[in-house]
mmCIF file of C-alpha atoms in Angstrom:
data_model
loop_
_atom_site.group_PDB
_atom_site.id
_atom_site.type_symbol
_atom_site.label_atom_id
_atom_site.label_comp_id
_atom_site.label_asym_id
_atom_site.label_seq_id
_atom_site.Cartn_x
_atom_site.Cartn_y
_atom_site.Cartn_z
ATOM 1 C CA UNK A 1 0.000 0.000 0.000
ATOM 2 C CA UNK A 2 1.548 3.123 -1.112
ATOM 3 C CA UNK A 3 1.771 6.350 1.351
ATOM 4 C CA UNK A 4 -1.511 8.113 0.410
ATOM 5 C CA UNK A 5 -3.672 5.183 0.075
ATOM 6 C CA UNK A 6 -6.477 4.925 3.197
ATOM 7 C CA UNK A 7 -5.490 1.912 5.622
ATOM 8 C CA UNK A 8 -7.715 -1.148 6.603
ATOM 9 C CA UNK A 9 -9.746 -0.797 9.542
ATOM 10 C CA UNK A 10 -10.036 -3.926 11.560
ATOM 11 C CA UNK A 11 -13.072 -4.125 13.664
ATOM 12 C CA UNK A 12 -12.583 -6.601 17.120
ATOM 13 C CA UNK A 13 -9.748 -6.959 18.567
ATOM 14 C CA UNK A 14 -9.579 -10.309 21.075
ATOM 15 C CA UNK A 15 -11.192 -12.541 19.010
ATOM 16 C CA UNK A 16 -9.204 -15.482 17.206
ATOM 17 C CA UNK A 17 -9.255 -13.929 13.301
ATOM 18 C CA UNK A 18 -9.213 -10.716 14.462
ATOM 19 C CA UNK A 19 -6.090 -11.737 16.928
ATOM 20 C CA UNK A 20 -4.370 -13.444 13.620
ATOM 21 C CA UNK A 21 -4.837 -10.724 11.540
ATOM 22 C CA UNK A 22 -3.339 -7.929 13.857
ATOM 23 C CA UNK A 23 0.056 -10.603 13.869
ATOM 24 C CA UNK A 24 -0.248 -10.625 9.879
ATOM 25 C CA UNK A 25 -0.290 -7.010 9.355
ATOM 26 C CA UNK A 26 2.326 -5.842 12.525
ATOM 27 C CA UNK A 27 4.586 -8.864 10.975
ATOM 28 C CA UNK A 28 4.412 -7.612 7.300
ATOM 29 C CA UNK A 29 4.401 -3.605 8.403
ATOM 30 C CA UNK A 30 1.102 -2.739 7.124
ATOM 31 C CA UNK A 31 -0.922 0.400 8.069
ATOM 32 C CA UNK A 32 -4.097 -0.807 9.887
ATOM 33 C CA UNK A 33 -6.331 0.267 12.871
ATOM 34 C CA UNK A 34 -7.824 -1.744 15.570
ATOM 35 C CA UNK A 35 -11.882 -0.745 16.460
ATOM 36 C CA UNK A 36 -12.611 -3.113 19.472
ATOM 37 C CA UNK A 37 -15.303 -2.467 22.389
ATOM 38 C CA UNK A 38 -16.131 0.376 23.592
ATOM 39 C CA UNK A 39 -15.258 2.345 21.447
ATOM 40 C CA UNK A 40 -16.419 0.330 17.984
ATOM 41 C CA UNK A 41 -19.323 -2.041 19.980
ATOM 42 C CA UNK A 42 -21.403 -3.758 17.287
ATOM 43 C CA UNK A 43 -24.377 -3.900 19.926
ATOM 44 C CA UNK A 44 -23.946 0.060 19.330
ATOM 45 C CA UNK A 45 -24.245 0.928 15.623
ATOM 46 C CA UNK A 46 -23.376 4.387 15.991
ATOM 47 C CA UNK A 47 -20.518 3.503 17.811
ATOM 48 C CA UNK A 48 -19.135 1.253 14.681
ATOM 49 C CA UNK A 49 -20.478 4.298 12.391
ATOM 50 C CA UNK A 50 -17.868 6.791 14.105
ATOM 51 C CA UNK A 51 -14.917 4.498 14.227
ATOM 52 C CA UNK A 52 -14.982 4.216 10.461
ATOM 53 C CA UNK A 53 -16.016 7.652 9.424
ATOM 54 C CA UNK A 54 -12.992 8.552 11.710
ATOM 55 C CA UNK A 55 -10.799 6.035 10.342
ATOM 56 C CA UNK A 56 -11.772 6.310 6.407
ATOM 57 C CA UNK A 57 -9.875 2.771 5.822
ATOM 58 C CA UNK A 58 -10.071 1.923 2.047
ATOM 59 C CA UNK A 59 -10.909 -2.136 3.841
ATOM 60 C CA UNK A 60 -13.165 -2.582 7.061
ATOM 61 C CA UNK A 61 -12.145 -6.194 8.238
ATOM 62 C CA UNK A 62 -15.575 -6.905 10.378
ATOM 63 C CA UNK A 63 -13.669 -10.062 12.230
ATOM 64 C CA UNK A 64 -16.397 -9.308 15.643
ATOM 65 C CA UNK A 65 -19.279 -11.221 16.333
ATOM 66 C CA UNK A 66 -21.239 -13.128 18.469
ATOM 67 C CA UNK A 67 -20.256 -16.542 18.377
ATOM 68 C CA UNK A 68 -22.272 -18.543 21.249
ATOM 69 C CA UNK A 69 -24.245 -20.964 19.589
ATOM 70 C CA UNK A 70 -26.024 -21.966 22.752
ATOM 71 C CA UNK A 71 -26.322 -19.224 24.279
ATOM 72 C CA UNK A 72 -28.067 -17.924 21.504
ATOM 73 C CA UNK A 73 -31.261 -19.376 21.889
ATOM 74 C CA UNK A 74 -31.227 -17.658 25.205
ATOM 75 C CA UNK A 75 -29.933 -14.585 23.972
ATOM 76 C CA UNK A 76 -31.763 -14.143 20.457
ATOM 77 C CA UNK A 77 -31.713 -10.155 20.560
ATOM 78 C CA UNK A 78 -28.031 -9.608 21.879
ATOM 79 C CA UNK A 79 -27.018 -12.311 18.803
ATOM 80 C CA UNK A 80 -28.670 -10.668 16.517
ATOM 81 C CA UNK A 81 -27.959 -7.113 17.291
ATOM 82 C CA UNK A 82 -24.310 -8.110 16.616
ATOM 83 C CA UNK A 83 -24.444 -10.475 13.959
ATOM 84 C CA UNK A 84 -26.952 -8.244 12.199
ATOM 85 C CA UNK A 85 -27.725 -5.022 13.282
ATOM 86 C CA UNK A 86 -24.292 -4.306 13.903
ATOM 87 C CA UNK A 87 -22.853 -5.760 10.859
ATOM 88 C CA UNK A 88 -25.301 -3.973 8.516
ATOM 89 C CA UNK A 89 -23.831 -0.974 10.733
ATOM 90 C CA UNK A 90 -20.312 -1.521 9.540
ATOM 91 C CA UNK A 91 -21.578 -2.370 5.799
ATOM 92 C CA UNK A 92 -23.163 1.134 5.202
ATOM 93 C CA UNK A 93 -20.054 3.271 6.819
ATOM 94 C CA UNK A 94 -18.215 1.189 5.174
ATOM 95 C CA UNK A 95 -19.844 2.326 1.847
ATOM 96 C CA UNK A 96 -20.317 5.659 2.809
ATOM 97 C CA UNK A 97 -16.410 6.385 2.780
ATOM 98 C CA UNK A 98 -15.798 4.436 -0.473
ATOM 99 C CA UNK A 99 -14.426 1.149 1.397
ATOM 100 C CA UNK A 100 -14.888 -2.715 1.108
ATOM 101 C CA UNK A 101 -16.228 -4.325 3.645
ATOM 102 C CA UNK A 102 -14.748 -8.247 4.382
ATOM 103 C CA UNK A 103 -17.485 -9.578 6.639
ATOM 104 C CA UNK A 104 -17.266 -13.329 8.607
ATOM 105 C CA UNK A 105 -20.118 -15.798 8.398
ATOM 106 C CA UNK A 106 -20.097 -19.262 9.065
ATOM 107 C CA UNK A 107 -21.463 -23.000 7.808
ATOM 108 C CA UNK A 108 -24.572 -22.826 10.893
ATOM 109 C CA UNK A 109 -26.529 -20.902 8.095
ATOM 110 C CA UNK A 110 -26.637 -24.273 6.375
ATOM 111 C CA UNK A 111 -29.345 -27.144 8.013
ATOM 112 C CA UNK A 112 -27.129 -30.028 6.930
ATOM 113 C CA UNK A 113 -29.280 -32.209 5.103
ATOM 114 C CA UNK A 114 -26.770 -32.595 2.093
ATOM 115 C CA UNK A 115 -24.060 -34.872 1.848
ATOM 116 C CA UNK A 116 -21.774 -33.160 -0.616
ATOM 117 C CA UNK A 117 -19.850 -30.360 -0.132
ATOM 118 C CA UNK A 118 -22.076 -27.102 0.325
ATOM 119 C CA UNK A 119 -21.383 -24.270 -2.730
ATOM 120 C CA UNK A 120 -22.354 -20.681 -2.298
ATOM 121 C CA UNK A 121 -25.618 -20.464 -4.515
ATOM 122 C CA UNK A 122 -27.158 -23.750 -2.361
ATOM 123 C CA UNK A 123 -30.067 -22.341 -0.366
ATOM 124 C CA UNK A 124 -29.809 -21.407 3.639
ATOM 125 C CA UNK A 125 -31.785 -22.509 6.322
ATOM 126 C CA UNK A 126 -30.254 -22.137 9.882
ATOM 127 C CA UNK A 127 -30.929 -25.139 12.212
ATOM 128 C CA UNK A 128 -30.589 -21.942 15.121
ATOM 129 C CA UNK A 129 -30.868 -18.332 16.592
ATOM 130 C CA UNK A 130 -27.103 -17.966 16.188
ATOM 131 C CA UNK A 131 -27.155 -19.170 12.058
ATOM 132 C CA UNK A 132 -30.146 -17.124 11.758
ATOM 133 C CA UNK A 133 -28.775 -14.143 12.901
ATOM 134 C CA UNK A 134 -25.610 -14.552 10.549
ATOM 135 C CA UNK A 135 -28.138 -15.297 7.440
ATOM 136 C CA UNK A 136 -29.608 -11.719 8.597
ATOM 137 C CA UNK A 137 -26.023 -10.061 8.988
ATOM 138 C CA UNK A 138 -25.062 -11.826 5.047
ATOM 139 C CA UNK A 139 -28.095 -10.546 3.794
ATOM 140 C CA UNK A 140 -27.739 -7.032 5.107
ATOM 141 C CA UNK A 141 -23.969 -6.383 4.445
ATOM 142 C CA UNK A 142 -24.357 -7.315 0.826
ATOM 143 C CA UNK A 143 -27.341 -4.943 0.283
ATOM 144 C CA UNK A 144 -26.168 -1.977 2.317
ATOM 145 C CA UNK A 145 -22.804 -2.196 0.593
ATOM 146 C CA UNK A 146 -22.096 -3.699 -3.075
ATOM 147 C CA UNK A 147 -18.477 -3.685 -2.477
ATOM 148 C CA UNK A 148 -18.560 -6.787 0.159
ATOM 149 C CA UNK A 149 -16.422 -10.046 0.896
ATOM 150 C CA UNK A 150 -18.475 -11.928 2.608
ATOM 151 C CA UNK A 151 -16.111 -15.124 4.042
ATOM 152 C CA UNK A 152 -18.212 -18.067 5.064
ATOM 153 C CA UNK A 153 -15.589 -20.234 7.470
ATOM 154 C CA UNK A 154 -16.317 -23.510 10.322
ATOM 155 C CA UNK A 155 -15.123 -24.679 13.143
ATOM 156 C CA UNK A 156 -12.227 -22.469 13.506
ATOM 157 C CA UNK A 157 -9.436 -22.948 15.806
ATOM 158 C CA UNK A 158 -6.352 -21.588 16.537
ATOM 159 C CA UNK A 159 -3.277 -20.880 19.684
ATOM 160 C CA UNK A 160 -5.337 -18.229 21.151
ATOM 161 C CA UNK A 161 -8.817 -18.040 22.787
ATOM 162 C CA UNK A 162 -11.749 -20.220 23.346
ATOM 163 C CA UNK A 163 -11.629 -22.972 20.559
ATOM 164 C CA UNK A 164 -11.624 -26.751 20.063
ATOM 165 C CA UNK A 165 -8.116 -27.416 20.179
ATOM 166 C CA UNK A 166 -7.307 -25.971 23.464
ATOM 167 C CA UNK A 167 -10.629 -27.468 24.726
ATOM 168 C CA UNK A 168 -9.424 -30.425 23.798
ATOM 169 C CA UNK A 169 -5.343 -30.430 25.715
ATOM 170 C CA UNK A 170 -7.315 -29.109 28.761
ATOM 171 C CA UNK A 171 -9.287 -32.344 28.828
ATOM 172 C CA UNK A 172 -6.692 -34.204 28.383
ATOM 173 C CA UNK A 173 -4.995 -33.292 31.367
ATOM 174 C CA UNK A 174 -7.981 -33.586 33.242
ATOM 175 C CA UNK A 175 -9.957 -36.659 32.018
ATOM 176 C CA UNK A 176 -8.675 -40.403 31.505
ATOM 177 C CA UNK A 177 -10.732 -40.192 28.371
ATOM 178 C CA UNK A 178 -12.736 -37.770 26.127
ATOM 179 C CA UNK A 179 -16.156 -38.405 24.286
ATOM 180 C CA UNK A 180 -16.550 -36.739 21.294
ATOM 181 C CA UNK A 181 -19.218 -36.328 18.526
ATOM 182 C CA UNK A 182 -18.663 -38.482 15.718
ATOM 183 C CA UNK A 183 -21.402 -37.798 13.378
ATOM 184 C CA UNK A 184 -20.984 -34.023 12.493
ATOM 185 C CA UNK A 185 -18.906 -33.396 9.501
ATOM 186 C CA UNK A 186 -16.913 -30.220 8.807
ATOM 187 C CA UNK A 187 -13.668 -28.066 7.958
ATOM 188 C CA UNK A 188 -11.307 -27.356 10.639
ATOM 189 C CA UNK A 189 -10.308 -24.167 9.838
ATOM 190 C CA UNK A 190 -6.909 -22.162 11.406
ATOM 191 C CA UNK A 191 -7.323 -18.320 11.847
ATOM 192 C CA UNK A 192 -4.102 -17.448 10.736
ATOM 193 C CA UNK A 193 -4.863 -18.973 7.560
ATOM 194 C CA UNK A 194 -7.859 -16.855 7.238
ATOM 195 C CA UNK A 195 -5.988 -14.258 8.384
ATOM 196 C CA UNK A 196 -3.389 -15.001 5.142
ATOM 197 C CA UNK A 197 -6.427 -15.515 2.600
ATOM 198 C CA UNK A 198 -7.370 -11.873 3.924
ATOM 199 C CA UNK A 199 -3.966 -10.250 3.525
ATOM 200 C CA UNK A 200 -4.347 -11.168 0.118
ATOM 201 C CA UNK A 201 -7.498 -10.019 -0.657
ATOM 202 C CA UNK A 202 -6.699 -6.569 0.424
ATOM 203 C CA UNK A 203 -4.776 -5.681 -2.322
ATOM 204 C CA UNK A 204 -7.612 -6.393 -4.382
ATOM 205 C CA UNK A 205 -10.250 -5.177 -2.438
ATOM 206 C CA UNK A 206 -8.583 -1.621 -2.029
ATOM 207 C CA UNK A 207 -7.935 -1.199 -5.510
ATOM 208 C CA UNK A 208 -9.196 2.342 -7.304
ATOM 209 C CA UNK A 209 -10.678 0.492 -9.182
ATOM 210 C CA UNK A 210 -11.639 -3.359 -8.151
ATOM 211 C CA UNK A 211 -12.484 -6.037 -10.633
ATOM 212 C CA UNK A 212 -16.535 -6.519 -9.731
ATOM 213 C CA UNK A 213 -16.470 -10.125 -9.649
ATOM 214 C CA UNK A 214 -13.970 -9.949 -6.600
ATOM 215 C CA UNK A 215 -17.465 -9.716 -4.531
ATOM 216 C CA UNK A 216 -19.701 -11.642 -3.504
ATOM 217 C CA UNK A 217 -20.005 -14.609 -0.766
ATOM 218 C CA UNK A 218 -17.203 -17.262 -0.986
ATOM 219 C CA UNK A 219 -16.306 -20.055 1.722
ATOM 220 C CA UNK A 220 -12.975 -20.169 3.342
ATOM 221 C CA UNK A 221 -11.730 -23.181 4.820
ATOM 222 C CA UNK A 222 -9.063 -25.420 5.253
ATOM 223 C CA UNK A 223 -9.173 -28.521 2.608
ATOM 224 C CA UNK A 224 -9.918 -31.820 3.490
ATOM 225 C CA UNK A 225 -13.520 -32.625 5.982
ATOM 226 C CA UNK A 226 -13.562 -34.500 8.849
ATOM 227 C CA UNK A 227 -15.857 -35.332 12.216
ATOM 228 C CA UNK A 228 -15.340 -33.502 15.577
ATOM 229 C CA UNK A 229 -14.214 -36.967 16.923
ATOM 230 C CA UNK A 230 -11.530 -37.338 13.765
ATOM 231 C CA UNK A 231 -10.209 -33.582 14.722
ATOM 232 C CA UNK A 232 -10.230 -34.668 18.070
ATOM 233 C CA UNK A 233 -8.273 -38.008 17.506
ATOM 234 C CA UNK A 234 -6.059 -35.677 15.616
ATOM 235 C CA UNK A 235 -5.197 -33.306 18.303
ATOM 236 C CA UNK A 236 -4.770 -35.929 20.721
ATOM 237 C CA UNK A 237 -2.087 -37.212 18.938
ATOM 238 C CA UNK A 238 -0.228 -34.614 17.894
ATOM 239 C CA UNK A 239 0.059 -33.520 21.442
ATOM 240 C CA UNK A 240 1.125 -36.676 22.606
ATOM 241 C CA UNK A 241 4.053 -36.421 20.536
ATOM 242 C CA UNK A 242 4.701 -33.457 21.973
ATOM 243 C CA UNK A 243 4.945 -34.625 25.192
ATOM 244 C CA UNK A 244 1.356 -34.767 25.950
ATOM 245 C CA UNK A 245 -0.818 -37.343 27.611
ATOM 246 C CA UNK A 246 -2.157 -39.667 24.809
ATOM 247 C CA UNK A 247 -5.515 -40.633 26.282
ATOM 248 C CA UNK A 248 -8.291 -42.421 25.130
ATOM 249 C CA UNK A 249 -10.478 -40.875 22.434
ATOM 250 C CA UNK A 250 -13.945 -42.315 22.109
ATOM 251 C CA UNK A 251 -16.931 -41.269 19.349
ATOM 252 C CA UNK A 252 -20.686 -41.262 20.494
ATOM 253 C CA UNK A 253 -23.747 -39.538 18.300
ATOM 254 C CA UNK A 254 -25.066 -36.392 18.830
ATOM 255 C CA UNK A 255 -27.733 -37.607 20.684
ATOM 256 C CA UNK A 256 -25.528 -39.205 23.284
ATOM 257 C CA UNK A 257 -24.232 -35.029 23.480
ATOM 258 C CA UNK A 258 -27.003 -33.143 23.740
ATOM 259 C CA UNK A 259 -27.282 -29.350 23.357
ATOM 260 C CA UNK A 260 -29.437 -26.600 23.708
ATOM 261 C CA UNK A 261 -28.896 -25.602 19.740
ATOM 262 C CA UNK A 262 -29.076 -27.886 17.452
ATOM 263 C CA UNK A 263 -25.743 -28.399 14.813
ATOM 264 C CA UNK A 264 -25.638 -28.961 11.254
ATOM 265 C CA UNK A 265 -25.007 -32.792 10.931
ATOM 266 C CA UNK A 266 -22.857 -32.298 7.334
ATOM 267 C CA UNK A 267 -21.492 -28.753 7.067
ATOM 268 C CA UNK A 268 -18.511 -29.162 4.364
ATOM 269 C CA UNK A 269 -18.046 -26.206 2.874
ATOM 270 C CA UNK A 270 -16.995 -26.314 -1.041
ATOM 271 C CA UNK A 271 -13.701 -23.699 -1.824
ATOM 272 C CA UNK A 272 -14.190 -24.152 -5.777
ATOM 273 C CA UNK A 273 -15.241 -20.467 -5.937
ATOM 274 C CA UNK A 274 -12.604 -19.025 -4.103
ATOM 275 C CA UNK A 275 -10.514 -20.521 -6.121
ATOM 276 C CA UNK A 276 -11.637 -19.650 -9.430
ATOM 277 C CA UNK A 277 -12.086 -16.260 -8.524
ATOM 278 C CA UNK A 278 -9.137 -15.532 -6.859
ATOM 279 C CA UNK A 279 -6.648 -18.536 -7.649
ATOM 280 C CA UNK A 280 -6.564 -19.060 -3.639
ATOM 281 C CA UNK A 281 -6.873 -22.046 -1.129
ATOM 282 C CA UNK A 282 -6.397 -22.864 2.162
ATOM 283 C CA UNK A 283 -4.028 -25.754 3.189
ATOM 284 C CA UNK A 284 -5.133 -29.136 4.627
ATOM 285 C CA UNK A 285 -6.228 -28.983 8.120
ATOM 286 C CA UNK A 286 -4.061 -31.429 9.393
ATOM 287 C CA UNK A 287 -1.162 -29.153 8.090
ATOM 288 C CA UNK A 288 -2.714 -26.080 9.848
ATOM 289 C CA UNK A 289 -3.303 -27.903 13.603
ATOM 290 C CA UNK A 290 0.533 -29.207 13.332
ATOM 291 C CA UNK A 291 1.696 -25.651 13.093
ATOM 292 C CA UNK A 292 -0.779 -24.862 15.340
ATOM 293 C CA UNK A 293 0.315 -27.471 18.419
ATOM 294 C CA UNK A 294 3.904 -26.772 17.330
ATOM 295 C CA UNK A 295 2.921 -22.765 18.552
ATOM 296 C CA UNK A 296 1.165 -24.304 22.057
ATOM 297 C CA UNK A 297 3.374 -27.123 22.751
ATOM 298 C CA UNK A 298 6.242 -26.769 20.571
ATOM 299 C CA UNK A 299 7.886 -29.134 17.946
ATOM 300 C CA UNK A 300 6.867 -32.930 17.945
ATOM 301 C CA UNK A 301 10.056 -34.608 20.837
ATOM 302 C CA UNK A 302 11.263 -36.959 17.944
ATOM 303 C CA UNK A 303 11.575 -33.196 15.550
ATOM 304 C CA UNK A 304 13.093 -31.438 18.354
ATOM 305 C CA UNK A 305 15.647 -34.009 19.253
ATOM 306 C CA UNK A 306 17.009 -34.503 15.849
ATOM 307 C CA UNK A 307 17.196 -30.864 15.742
ATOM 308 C CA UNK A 308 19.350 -31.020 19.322
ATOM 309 C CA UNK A 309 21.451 -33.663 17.367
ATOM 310 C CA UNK A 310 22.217 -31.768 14.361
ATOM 311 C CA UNK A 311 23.588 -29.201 16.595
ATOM 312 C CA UNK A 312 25.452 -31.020 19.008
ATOM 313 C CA UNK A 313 26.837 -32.692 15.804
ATOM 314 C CA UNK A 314 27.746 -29.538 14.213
ATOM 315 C CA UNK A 315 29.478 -28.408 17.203
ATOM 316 C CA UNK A 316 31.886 -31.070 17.232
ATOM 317 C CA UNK A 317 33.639 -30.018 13.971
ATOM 318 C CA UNK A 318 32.826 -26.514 14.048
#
């Protein structure tokens, strides 16, 4: 980004893709400003409104939402004054100062029934409160502001915050053994690879003059699908070569788990689009949680000891 071009505006500022993003940007020296609560509250739409007419980024990266699935049903208004009230918010100041908006959605506004890979154009219908108040917040970001990214993304984890992953090396400290879910399917997705897809989409999304077909709705996730008890198998082990306790991982049904929202029971996301639009995808997810339990735990032992011996050899005839 050259000197007199606007800057990106990143609204949130704890959560997991907004955390990532922040790390991107400081690592690669880019001009960006953080909007987080109070001063930019989603819940407060004037509040967003003034942190963008203040900031007049040429990108607002909308990476805040409300995210509690269950606590949704119990909190329908809050969820949806965030996920869209607040969003539409963000959408029209975004417009009014000439900027893109890149807005997160997820695979909830989907009710499952299909058993290939979900495209863009396939019709919504939330199981919940929480996917029906993203469905809302997709529908009014891409009409208060023709210049949009919507991202639609799953089960993301990553080495910060409240996530699966971490869930999952807690209870494995604690328990003997962990139940998990084993007939939900999905895309593990890593926020700093969401966090890379958007540093490349800036560029292109703060153009003077964008290509149109840039916009739209597009799903971003890591390749490959599996089940919560698969990702969970999957974390075990890698932490247990790290030095972790390798403890019994066993699969039940959803109905042996029950929750106050219901889930999507298939949720695979198809990436074709992104990728024929912008020549982009995201790695495999088993490639994303290694880097990701290398970052919490550090290299695998049987890595890190070869690594000791290559030194210790190199020493010698140094």
């Amino acid at each position: 980004m050259t000197s007199d071009e606007r800057s990106i505006l990143i609204i949130g500022r704890h959560g997991q893709v907004s955390r990532s993003l922040i790390e991107l940007l400081e690592a690669g020296g880019q001009r960006f400003t953080v909007a987080g609560r109070p001063e930019a509250d989603l819940r407060d739409p004037q509040s967003v409104r003034r942190a963008i007419l203040a900031a007049r980024p040429s990108v607002v990266v909308n990476a805040a939402a409300y995210t509690a699935v269950d606590k949704a049903k119990d909190e329908p208004d809050a969820a949806f004054a965030v996920n869209a009230a607040g969003a539409e918010a963000a959408a029209k100041a975004a417009a009014d100062v000439d900027a893109t908006i890149i807005h997160f959605s997820t695979d909830y506004v989907f009710d499952g029934s299909k058993r290939v890979p979900y495209v863009e154009t396939d019709p919504v219908a939330p199981l919940g409160i929480y996917g029906r108040s993203k469905q809302e917040g997709e529908d009014r970001v891409a009409q208060a502001n023709p210049k949009h990214i919507i991202l639609r993304t799953a089960w993301v984890f990553s080495p910060f915050g409240s996530n699966f992953v971490r869930t999952m090396l807690r209870l494995s400290v604690e328990r003997p053994e962990i139940k998990v879910v084993a007939d939900q399917r999905g895309n593990p997705t890593f926020a700093p690879d969401l966090a890379d897809l958007v540093g490349k989409l800036i560029p292109l999304a703060s153009a003077s003059s964008p290509d149109p077909r840039i916009f739209g709705t597009f799903h971003a996730v890591n390749r490959n699908e599996t089940t919560w008890f698969g990702f969970a198998q999957a974390i075990i082990e890698g932490a247990a070569r790290r030095g972790g306790r390798d403890i019994g991982v066993l699969p039940i049904g959803t109905k042996d788990y029950p929750t106050k929202a219901a889930r999507p029971a298939y949720s695979v996301l198809s990436t074709e689009k992104l990728r024929a639009v912008y020549g982009l995808e995201l790695r495999p997810w088993r490639d994303a949680l290694s880097d990701c339990l290398d970052r919490l735990a550090g290299p695998p032992r049987d890595e890190a000891a070869e690594h000791s011996q290559q030194i210790n050899r190199a020493g010698k005839f140094a």
